[in-house]
Amino acid sequence: MVEILTFPFMQRALMAGVMIALLLSALGVFVVARRMAFFGDGIAHASLAGIALGLLAGVAPLPIAVAYAVLVALLIYWLERTTPLSSDTIIGILFTASMALGVVLLSLIPGFQPELISFLFGNILTIQTLDIWLVTLLSFAILAWLFTYKRSILFASIDSDSAIVSGIRAKTHTLILYLTLSVSVVLGVKILGIVLVSALLLIPAATSRLLSRSFHAFLVTAIIVGELTVIIGLLLSFLINAPSGAVIILVGTTVFFLTAILTMRARSS
């Protein structure tokens, strides 16, 4: 087992995985609190258009995907406040439109694009040093904001009107939360893929919600669950020679159901 950690690709995978798990697990707490589970999935699938645009232009797809995801997040925020439509409806429209745009753009690219498969299903073992630096820098910036204003963000998430009356800039925090979520989800796409990334945003937070009685415990437990899920999933995927992203999510799902069963039994006894 120890010899696995001597491989450079596994070291890079663990470093990137630990950082993205920390970021998505922490943000997932606020996603669960706001009951906006569809947001992460919508942004992940919408990023296909940005990835396709980058591949078509012959440039690195990740920065283009991040920029496109930010644009989608801004549109969601604006339409939520200027139309009577629900968030889920808006996200569903933008998500499907972006997927359609991505499919059209991909049809214009000649030949097979192996990098596209990596973005669709994730391949953490292909992470490069530059990817680690990008994930680390953005993670520290986002987490610094998150932990500095966590109580204000939570208050704004639960009761926006009361937060505004209390002097909290609820609209600003909500906008920043949308933007940080969009950036974080796209960073996670490189590791887990479009199909699976939203699971790492939700599963650790949902598992933590079953165990926690305070917000601080909710946040800390979600991060611990997320980190353990990624580390165990990565090592297991290497040992059984299976796709890392899928194994990570299966490990997380197993932990969630075991936690749900144990907590239900504890309450009934």
Short mmCIF file of C-alpha atoms in Angstrom, two decimals:
data_model
loop_
_atom_site.label_atom_id
_atom_site.label_comp_id
_atom_site.label_asym_id
_atom_site.label_seq_id
_atom_site.Cartn_x
_atom_site.Cartn_y
_atom_site.Cartn_z
CA MET A 1 0.00 0.00 0.00
CA VAL A 2 2.78 2.44 0.94
CA GLU A 3 4.52 1.99 -2.42
CA ILE A 4 1.48 3.49 -4.15
CA LEU A 5 2.39 6.85 -2.62
CA THR A 6 5.83 6.77 -4.27
CA PHE A 7 4.35 7.20 -7.75
CA PRO A 8 4.43 10.88 -8.88
CA PHE A 9 1.02 10.66 -10.59
CA MET A 10 -0.56 9.34 -7.37
CA GLN A 11 1.08 12.11 -5.33
CA ARG A 12 -0.35 14.72 -7.70
CA ALA A 13 -3.74 13.02 -7.66
CA LEU A 14 -3.85 13.00 -3.86
CA MET A 15 -2.79 16.65 -3.58
CA ALA A 16 -5.40 17.80 -6.10
CA GLY A 17 -8.05 15.49 -4.64
CA VAL A 18 -7.49 16.70 -1.08
CA MET A 19 -7.79 20.35 -2.14
CA ILE A 20 -10.90 19.91 -4.27
CA ALA A 21 -12.53 17.75 -1.57
CA LEU A 22 -11.88 20.48 1.00
CA LEU A 23 -13.37 23.11 -1.30
CA LEU A 24 -16.45 21.22 -2.52
CA SER A 25 -17.26 19.73 0.90
CA ALA A 26 -17.18 23.15 2.57
CA LEU A 27 -19.29 24.76 -0.16
CA GLY A 28 -21.64 21.78 -0.12
CA VAL A 29 -22.72 22.71 3.41
CA PHE A 30 -24.23 25.94 2.07
CA VAL A 31 -25.69 24.18 -0.97
CA VAL A 32 -27.53 21.76 1.34
CA ALA A 33 -28.56 24.61 3.67
CA ARG A 34 -30.01 26.58 0.73
CA ARG A 35 -31.62 23.47 -0.79
CA MET A 36 -30.03 24.21 -4.16
CA ALA A 37 -28.73 20.73 -5.00
CA PHE A 38 -29.50 21.21 -8.71
CA PHE A 39 -27.11 24.18 -8.96
CA GLY A 40 -23.90 22.14 -8.96
CA ASP A 41 -25.22 19.61 -11.45
CA GLY A 42 -26.49 22.37 -13.72
CA ILE A 43 -23.18 24.27 -13.71
CA ALA A 44 -21.20 21.06 -14.32
CA HIS A 45 -23.27 20.13 -17.36
CA ALA A 46 -23.36 23.72 -18.61
CA SER A 47 -19.55 23.78 -18.58
CA LEU A 48 -19.58 21.38 -21.54
CA ALA A 49 -20.15 24.40 -23.79
CA GLY A 50 -17.02 26.11 -22.40
CA ILE A 51 -14.97 22.92 -22.74
CA ALA A 52 -16.14 22.46 -26.34
CA LEU A 53 -15.36 26.10 -27.13
CA GLY A 54 -11.82 25.69 -25.79
CA LEU A 55 -11.25 22.49 -27.77
CA LEU A 56 -12.63 24.11 -30.93
CA ALA A 57 -10.35 27.14 -30.49
CA GLY A 58 -7.35 24.91 -29.80
CA VAL A 59 -6.66 26.39 -26.36
CA ALA A 60 -6.72 24.96 -22.83
CA PRO A 61 -10.40 24.11 -22.18
CA LEU A 62 -10.37 24.56 -18.38
CA PRO A 63 -10.01 28.39 -18.24
CA ILE A 64 -12.68 28.76 -20.94
CA ALA A 65 -14.98 26.42 -19.02
CA VAL A 66 -14.43 28.43 -15.82
CA ALA A 67 -15.27 31.68 -17.63
CA TYR A 68 -18.39 30.15 -19.17
CA ALA A 69 -19.54 28.76 -15.82
CA VAL A 70 -19.13 32.19 -14.24
CA LEU A 71 -21.29 33.67 -17.03
CA VAL A 72 -23.98 31.04 -16.39
CA ALA A 73 -23.88 31.76 -12.64
CA LEU A 74 -24.34 35.49 -13.31
CA LEU A 75 -27.30 34.74 -15.58
CA ILE A 76 -28.89 32.53 -12.91
CA TYR A 77 -28.47 35.25 -10.28
CA TRP A 78 -29.88 37.96 -12.59
CA LEU A 79 -32.86 35.92 -13.80
CA GLU A 80 -33.75 34.88 -10.23
CA ARG A 81 -34.17 38.55 -9.37
CA THR A 82 -35.81 39.83 -12.55
CA THR A 83 -38.30 37.04 -13.34
CA PRO A 84 -40.91 35.11 -11.32
CA LEU A 85 -39.28 31.80 -12.33
CA SER A 86 -37.83 29.45 -9.72
CA SER A 87 -34.10 28.73 -9.52
CA ASP A 88 -34.58 25.14 -10.69
CA THR A 89 -36.44 26.31 -13.79
CA ILE A 90 -33.76 28.86 -14.68
CA ILE A 91 -30.93 26.40 -14.06
CA GLY A 92 -32.71 23.73 -16.11
CA ILE A 93 -33.08 26.08 -19.09
CA LEU A 94 -29.47 27.30 -19.01
CA PHE A 95 -28.11 23.81 -18.35
CA THR A 96 -29.93 22.22 -21.32
CA ALA A 97 -29.18 25.16 -23.63
CA SER A 98 -25.48 25.00 -22.74
CA MET A 99 -25.41 21.23 -23.25
CA ALA A 100 -27.01 21.71 -26.67
CA LEU A 101 -24.46 24.40 -27.55
CA GLY A 102 -21.66 22.11 -26.40
CA VAL A 103 -22.91 19.24 -28.57
CA VAL A 104 -23.10 21.52 -31.62
CA LEU A 105 -19.59 22.89 -31.02
CA LEU A 106 -18.17 19.39 -30.51
CA SER A 107 -19.67 18.29 -33.82
CA LEU A 108 -17.52 20.94 -35.52
CA ILE A 109 -14.27 19.49 -34.12
CA PRO A 110 -12.69 16.94 -36.49
CA GLY A 111 -11.27 13.68 -35.15
CA PHE A 112 -11.30 12.04 -31.73
CA GLN A 113 -10.77 14.26 -28.66
CA PRO A 114 -9.38 12.14 -25.79
CA GLU A 115 -9.35 15.18 -23.48
CA LEU A 116 -13.13 15.40 -23.81
CA ILE A 117 -13.54 11.93 -22.25
CA SER A 118 -11.43 13.10 -19.31
CA PHE A 119 -13.75 16.07 -18.74
CA LEU A 120 -16.91 13.97 -19.10
CA PHE A 121 -15.94 11.21 -16.68
CA GLY A 122 -12.90 12.65 -14.90
CA ASN A 123 -9.39 11.30 -14.63
CA ILE A 124 -7.63 12.50 -11.52
CA LEU A 125 -4.56 10.43 -12.39
CA THR A 126 -3.81 12.75 -15.35
CA ILE A 127 -3.58 15.83 -13.13
CA GLN A 128 -0.47 17.92 -13.82
CA THR A 129 1.52 20.21 -11.51
CA LEU A 130 -0.02 23.31 -13.13
CA ASP A 131 -3.51 21.97 -12.36
CA ILE A 132 -2.53 21.54 -8.70
CA TRP A 133 -1.30 25.13 -8.47
CA LEU A 134 -4.50 26.42 -10.08
CA VAL A 135 -6.73 24.38 -7.77
CA THR A 136 -4.69 25.32 -4.69
CA LEU A 137 -4.61 29.08 -5.33
CA LEU A 138 -8.31 29.33 -6.15
CA SER A 139 -9.21 27.05 -3.25
CA PHE A 140 -7.36 29.20 -0.72
CA ALA A 141 -8.97 32.38 -2.08
CA ILE A 142 -12.48 30.88 -1.97
CA LEU A 143 -12.03 29.23 1.43
CA ALA A 144 -10.62 32.45 2.93
CA TRP A 145 -13.85 34.24 1.97
CA LEU A 146 -16.00 31.31 3.06
CA PHE A 147 -14.53 30.93 6.55
CA THR A 148 -14.35 34.70 7.12
CA TYR A 149 -18.04 35.25 6.37
CA LYS A 150 -19.49 31.77 7.03
CA ARG A 151 -22.10 32.93 9.56
CA SER A 152 -23.23 35.81 7.36
CA ILE A 153 -23.46 33.49 4.36
CA LEU A 154 -25.48 30.99 6.39
CA PHE A 155 -27.84 33.70 7.68
CA ALA A 156 -28.32 35.02 4.14
CA SER A 157 -28.95 31.47 2.92
CA ILE A 158 -31.61 30.69 5.53
CA ASP A 159 -33.45 34.04 5.69
CA SER A 160 -32.29 36.63 3.19
CA ASP A 161 -34.78 39.34 4.23
CA SER A 162 -33.87 39.15 7.92
CA ALA A 163 -30.18 39.14 7.02
CA ILE A 164 -30.61 42.37 5.05
CA VAL A 165 -32.48 43.99 7.97
CA SER A 166 -29.61 42.93 10.25
CA GLY A 167 -27.13 44.78 8.04
CA ILE A 168 -25.71 41.74 6.26
CA ARG A 169 -25.03 42.20 2.55
CA ALA A 170 -27.10 39.15 1.65
CA LYS A 171 -27.27 39.84 -2.09
CA THR A 172 -23.51 40.31 -2.32
CA HIS A 173 -22.81 37.12 -0.39
CA THR A 174 -25.31 35.20 -2.52
CA LEU A 175 -23.70 36.43 -5.74
CA ILE A 176 -20.21 35.54 -4.51
CA LEU A 177 -21.48 32.12 -3.40
CA TYR A 178 -22.87 31.48 -6.89
CA LEU A 179 -19.60 32.54 -8.50
CA THR A 180 -17.42 30.49 -6.16
CA LEU A 181 -19.66 27.47 -6.64
CA SER A 182 -19.39 27.75 -10.42
CA VAL A 183 -15.58 28.02 -10.33
CA SER A 184 -15.25 25.18 -7.80
CA VAL A 185 -17.52 22.83 -9.71
CA VAL A 186 -15.56 23.35 -12.95
CA LEU A 187 -12.29 22.73 -11.11
CA GLY A 188 -13.83 19.52 -9.83
CA VAL A 189 -14.86 18.55 -13.37
CA LYS A 190 -11.19 18.03 -14.24
CA ILE A 191 -10.96 15.45 -11.44
CA LEU A 192 -14.40 13.80 -11.26
CA GLY A 193 -15.94 14.69 -14.60
CA ILE A 194 -19.13 16.50 -15.58
CA VAL A 195 -21.24 13.46 -14.74
CA LEU A 196 -20.01 12.96 -11.16
CA VAL A 197 -18.67 16.24 -9.76
CA SER A 198 -21.90 17.43 -8.14
CA ALA A 199 -21.91 14.28 -5.99
CA LEU A 200 -18.80 15.43 -4.10
CA LEU A 201 -20.57 18.74 -3.50
CA LEU A 202 -23.61 17.02 -1.96
CA ILE A 203 -22.69 13.65 -0.43
CA PRO A 204 -20.23 14.82 2.28
CA ALA A 205 -22.58 17.65 3.30
CA ALA A 206 -25.62 15.36 3.32
CA THR A 207 -23.74 12.77 5.38
CA SER A 208 -22.61 15.46 7.81
CA ARG A 209 -26.17 16.77 8.13
CA LEU A 210 -27.24 13.40 9.51
CA LEU A 211 -24.55 13.53 12.19
CA SER A 212 -24.32 17.18 13.22
CA ARG A 213 -26.27 19.26 15.72
CA SER A 214 -24.48 22.57 15.20
CA PHE A 215 -23.33 24.53 12.17
CA HIS A 216 -19.67 24.25 13.17
CA ALA A 217 -19.96 20.46 13.45
CA PHE A 218 -21.88 20.41 10.16
CA LEU A 219 -19.02 22.18 8.37
CA VAL A 220 -16.13 20.29 9.99
CA THR A 221 -17.73 16.86 9.59
CA ALA A 222 -18.53 17.52 5.92
CA ILE A 223 -14.88 18.36 5.24
CA ILE A 224 -13.65 15.25 7.08
CA VAL A 225 -16.09 13.01 5.18
CA GLY A 226 -15.10 14.60 1.87
CA GLU A 227 -11.38 14.17 2.50
CA LEU A 228 -11.71 10.54 3.61
CA THR A 229 -13.95 9.78 0.64
CA VAL A 230 -11.42 11.09 -1.87
CA ILE A 231 -8.36 9.49 -0.24
CA ILE A 232 -9.98 6.06 0.22
CA GLY A 233 -11.57 6.22 -3.23
CA LEU A 234 -8.28 7.10 -4.92
CA LEU A 235 -6.32 4.34 -3.24
CA LEU A 236 -9.07 1.80 -3.87
CA SER A 237 -9.37 2.76 -7.55
CA PHE A 238 -5.64 2.17 -7.98
CA LEU A 239 -5.80 -1.22 -6.26
CA ILE A 240 -8.76 -2.54 -8.28
CA ASN A 241 -7.80 -0.71 -11.50
CA ALA A 242 -11.11 1.15 -11.81
CA PRO A 243 -11.98 4.76 -12.81
CA SER A 244 -10.99 7.00 -9.91
CA GLY A 245 -13.91 9.43 -10.12
CA ALA A 246 -16.53 6.69 -10.08
CA VAL A 247 -14.86 4.84 -7.19
CA ILE A 248 -14.63 8.06 -5.14
CA ILE A 249 -18.37 8.67 -5.53
CA LEU A 250 -19.24 5.04 -4.75
CA VAL A 251 -17.18 5.25 -1.55
CA GLY A 252 -18.97 8.46 -0.59
CA THR A 253 -22.38 6.97 -1.36
CA THR A 254 -21.58 3.90 0.75
CA VAL A 255 -20.57 6.11 3.67
CA PHE A 256 -23.79 8.11 3.29
CA PHE A 257 -26.07 5.06 3.36
CA LEU A 258 -24.20 3.47 6.26
CA THR A 259 -24.53 6.74 8.18
CA ALA A 260 -28.24 7.00 7.33
CA ILE A 261 -28.89 3.44 8.51
CA LEU A 262 -26.91 3.86 11.73
CA THR A 263 -28.53 7.19 12.63
CA MET A 264 -32.02 5.80 11.97
CA ARG A 265 -31.30 2.81 14.19
CA ALA A 266 -29.88 5.07 16.90
CA ARG A 267 -33.00 7.24 16.89
CA SER A 268 -35.37 4.28 16.98
CA SER A 269 -33.61 2.64 19.92
#
